[in-house]
């Protein structure tokens, strides 16, 4: 397969193991510039592991992760973050005892281009007004939805080229989930590509351009998100649609 | 001396000692916060700081300011080397073995110091007048006051550094969650090195100031033992608590030395702070300012 230069991220034949457990087995996928790509699949399908391998937290056994043509495999986590590949992990990774404002400021650490932090901060506060209200509270005191907003806001402070969101809807009320998903088109409009891992397949497929279905560490189905949304096997397995006989 | 003036004298004297304890305790806490490592050698680092500054003073003939500067350069270099050559290769081993390692390093430093600094006086001549300053009938020694002022200024600078600077913010992020720190692009090794550089500077400052007020380098490493009641009282992970704890322990020791020691025949002041340590562990094991690890997940 000849990699196309239009793609921001190209994962090729990636294998990741935890001891003897093969979590990811030969996954290939691509994320174009400023696009949303969704990864859906059941618990334990290897979605989170894939993100962890891209951001350098776990080291793949085999395969490459090309970002703007450069292989990221083997780079330390902080070096990958400085290339503005930003991972918002499941569980959000709050610095619970530091304030909301400090969490946001630390998000700008990956950024070394002298962009004005105040402007970035203003942008985050405009998107999530609740964070402005709570700026001096410890992050640990926020509600789950507010923490997810802070996690995304912190990632935005880095000016991400690729934003990887792991289960942003987990444990949140439907209204809050909608508010968080509302942000994603705005991010892509500003040139950020999003790789989205979700169990809420419907939400994910509605906002993504392309999607991949993972099952036991392998991509079993790929395509345009709209097509997957309509595919009977996806509807049956992930969207809870029962067949009418 | 009238009763009240005696009390004021004891409190003031204790607070002055407490300001130096605070520097030693901060050297301990920055390491603990960054890597959860209990540095049992913190007293030996302080001793090394004092001896290096003294050596700079006696062999090169520098004044106190120059001696501290040269001492800082030397001890910071050693601390960085220690971090790079000893700690970094061991960064994957268990915390317990690192803690044991600090015990060994402490003993090694004591032994090495007596060889390396053989024949070099440990004492640094205090540049301050010896006659005590009498404030409202309470005699206060000038060198202790100057030492306290310098120590307090250092504490204020360090507090600003952690609250207001970009590097300080990053260090607190490392202390809070290393995975998150990595994920936002913080280089952990670089910040561990900054932490150890801070240990070097604090050791020289605390050691030199202690030499001024106590008149000699002998037994300076015992300052390390003061640290444990302080940090347990203040809460291991709280900088503010550490400073408060240091002053509290300094004043407590002074009061006990003034009122109880004459009755029991001396030495009880060293025990008193450990009784406080035990009491704290019973009542508030996370310290006055530390927080129990309860948070929303």
Tab-separated table of C-alpha atoms in Angstrom, chain B residues 35-184:
chain	number	residue	atom	x	y	z
B	35	UNK	CA	8.946	11.182	42.648
B	36	UNK	CA	7.362	9.917	45.902
B	37	UNK	CA	10.871	9.095	47.062
B	38	UNK	CA	11.636	9.417	50.772
B	39	UNK	CA	15.094	10.957	50.865
B	40	UNK	CA	16.619	9.790	54.136
B	41	UNK	CA	19.876	11.477	53.171
B	42	UNK	CA	18.474	14.986	53.295
B	43	UNK	CA	20.552	15.757	56.422
B	44	UNK	CA	23.710	14.543	54.705
B	45	UNK	CA	22.988	16.762	51.695
B	46	UNK	CA	22.691	19.687	54.096
B	47	UNK	CA	25.983	18.690	55.713
B	48	UNK	CA	27.566	18.483	52.274
B	49	UNK	CA	26.222	21.930	51.445
B	50	UNK	CA	27.700	23.399	54.594
B	51	UNK	CA	31.072	21.656	54.183
B	52	UNK	CA	31.396	22.652	50.534
B	53	UNK	CA	30.657	26.286	51.317
B	54	UNK	CA	33.098	26.130	54.244
B	55	UNK	CA	35.775	24.636	52.005
B	56	UNK	CA	35.230	27.399	49.457
B	57	UNK	CA	35.583	29.917	52.241
B	58	UNK	CA	38.769	28.436	53.728
B	59	UNK	CA	40.671	27.195	50.703
B	60	UNK	CA	39.858	29.957	48.212
B	61	UNK	CA	39.349	32.563	50.884
B	62	UNK	CA	35.950	33.728	49.695
B	63	UNK	CA	33.539	35.773	51.778
B	64	UNK	CA	30.205	34.242	52.826
B	65	UNK	CA	28.398	35.281	49.615
B	66	UNK	CA	31.093	33.867	47.349
B	67	UNK	CA	31.357	30.716	49.451
B	68	UNK	CA	27.633	30.089	49.111
B	69	UNK	CA	27.787	30.700	45.346
B	70	UNK	CA	30.697	28.288	44.853
B	71	UNK	CA	29.059	25.831	47.253
B	72	UNK	CA	25.823	25.962	45.248
B	73	UNK	CA	27.663	25.376	41.980
B	74	UNK	CA	29.466	22.372	43.459
B	75	UNK	CA	26.553	20.739	45.234
B	76	UNK	CA	24.096	21.367	42.379
B	77	UNK	CA	26.580	19.668	40.044
B	78	UNK	CA	26.807	16.709	42.439
B	79	UNK	CA	23.047	16.523	42.852
B	80	UNK	CA	22.558	16.527	39.074
B	81	UNK	CA	25.195	13.841	38.717
B	82	UNK	CA	23.537	11.763	41.432
B	83	UNK	CA	20.196	12.116	39.673
B	84	UNK	CA	21.624	11.215	36.269
B	85	UNK	CA	24.030	8.420	37.205
B	86	UNK	CA	22.281	6.799	40.158
B	87	UNK	CA	18.572	7.613	40.161
B	88	UNK	CA	17.762	7.668	36.457
B	89	UNK	CA	18.992	4.140	35.698
B	90	UNK	CA	17.000	2.975	38.730
B	91	UNK	CA	13.834	4.818	37.757
B	92	UNK	CA	12.078	1.533	37.018
B	93	UNK	CA	12.976	-0.142	40.292
B	94	UNK	CA	10.691	-0.141	43.290
B	95	UNK	CA	10.285	2.910	45.492
B	96	UNK	CA	11.342	0.848	48.468
B	97	UNK	CA	14.740	0.085	46.996
B	98	UNK	CA	15.226	3.767	46.135
B	99	UNK	CA	14.457	4.675	49.738
B	100	UNK	CA	16.974	2.084	50.952
B	101	UNK	CA	19.414	3.551	48.488
B	102	UNK	CA	19.094	6.990	50.082
B	103	UNK	CA	20.037	5.475	53.457
B	104	UNK	CA	23.180	4.019	51.926
B	105	UNK	CA	23.984	7.212	50.100
B	106	UNK	CA	23.682	9.127	53.366
B	107	UNK	CA	26.187	6.865	55.110
B	108	UNK	CA	28.507	7.071	52.125
B	109	UNK	CA	28.313	10.864	52.127
B	110	UNK	CA	29.208	11.062	55.813
B	111	UNK	CA	32.218	8.841	55.313
B	112	UNK	CA	33.338	10.523	52.125
B	113	UNK	CA	32.988	13.992	53.636
B	114	UNK	CA	35.395	13.213	56.464
B	115	UNK	CA	37.980	12.063	53.916
B	116	UNK	CA	37.453	14.765	51.312
B	117	UNK	CA	37.206	17.636	53.756
B	118	UNK	CA	39.931	16.332	56.114
B	119	UNK	CA	41.816	19.251	57.596
B	120	UNK	CA	39.374	21.843	56.278
B	121	UNK	CA	37.517	23.598	59.074
B	122	UNK	CA	33.786	23.008	59.002
B	123	UNK	CA	33.100	26.310	60.614
B	124	UNK	CA	32.198	29.318	58.537
B	125	UNK	CA	32.934	32.593	60.256
B	126	UNK	CA	29.688	34.400	60.793
B	127	UNK	CA	29.860	37.822	59.152
B	128	UNK	CA	27.416	39.213	61.670
B	129	UNK	CA	28.039	40.927	65.026
B	130	UNK	CA	28.096	38.582	67.990
B	131	UNK	CA	26.396	40.855	70.473
B	132	UNK	CA	22.695	40.085	70.711
B	133	UNK	CA	20.161	42.638	69.709
B	134	UNK	CA	17.819	43.431	72.568
B	135	UNK	CA	14.247	44.028	71.450
B	136	UNK	CA	11.870	45.033	74.255
B	137	UNK	CA	13.978	43.258	76.820
B	138	UNK	CA	14.281	40.087	74.725
B	139	UNK	CA	17.787	39.257	73.553
B	140	UNK	CA	17.935	38.013	69.970
B	141	UNK	CA	21.150	37.019	68.263
B	142	UNK	CA	21.824	38.970	65.100
B	143	UNK	CA	23.096	36.018	63.096
B	144	UNK	CA	19.920	34.090	63.797
B	145	UNK	CA	17.785	37.010	62.694
B	146	UNK	CA	19.760	37.453	59.493
B	147	UNK	CA	19.610	33.707	58.887
B	148	UNK	CA	15.856	33.766	59.399
B	149	UNK	CA	15.424	36.685	57.017
B	150	UNK	CA	17.447	34.921	54.322
B	151	UNK	CA	15.604	31.652	54.905
B	152	UNK	CA	12.235	33.386	54.726
B	153	UNK	CA	13.205	35.158	51.511
B	154	UNK	CA	14.200	31.793	50.009
B	155	UNK	CA	10.903	30.258	51.075
B	156	UNK	CA	8.996	33.156	49.502
B	157	UNK	CA	10.982	32.832	46.273
B	158	UNK	CA	10.364	29.100	46.172
B	159	UNK	CA	6.638	29.569	46.783
B	160	UNK	CA	6.461	32.036	43.907
B	161	UNK	CA	8.435	29.636	41.737
B	162	UNK	CA	5.929	26.836	42.309
B	163	UNK	CA	2.838	29.028	41.988
B	164	UNK	CA	3.744	31.471	39.289
B	165	UNK	CA	6.395	30.128	36.951
B	166	UNK	CA	5.944	27.819	33.989
B	167	UNK	CA	8.560	25.400	35.305
B	168	UNK	CA	6.973	25.447	38.762
B	169	UNK	CA	3.606	24.628	37.238
B	170	UNK	CA	5.179	21.760	35.319
B	171	UNK	CA	6.834	20.453	38.495
B	172	UNK	CA	3.486	20.462	40.253
B	173	UNK	CA	1.953	18.605	37.332
B	174	UNK	CA	4.715	15.997	37.609
B	175	UNK	CA	3.998	15.749	41.344
B	176	UNK	CA	0.298	15.370	40.704
B	177	UNK	CA	0.295	12.759	37.932
B	178	UNK	CA	3.297	11.691	35.891
B	179	UNK	CA	1.213	10.140	33.101
B	180	UNK	CA	-0.717	13.360	32.604
B	181	UNK	CA	2.484	15.391	32.739
B	182	UNK	CA	3.948	13.276	29.943
B	183	UNK	CA	0.759	13.564	27.933
B	184	UNK	CA	0.935	17.366	27.906
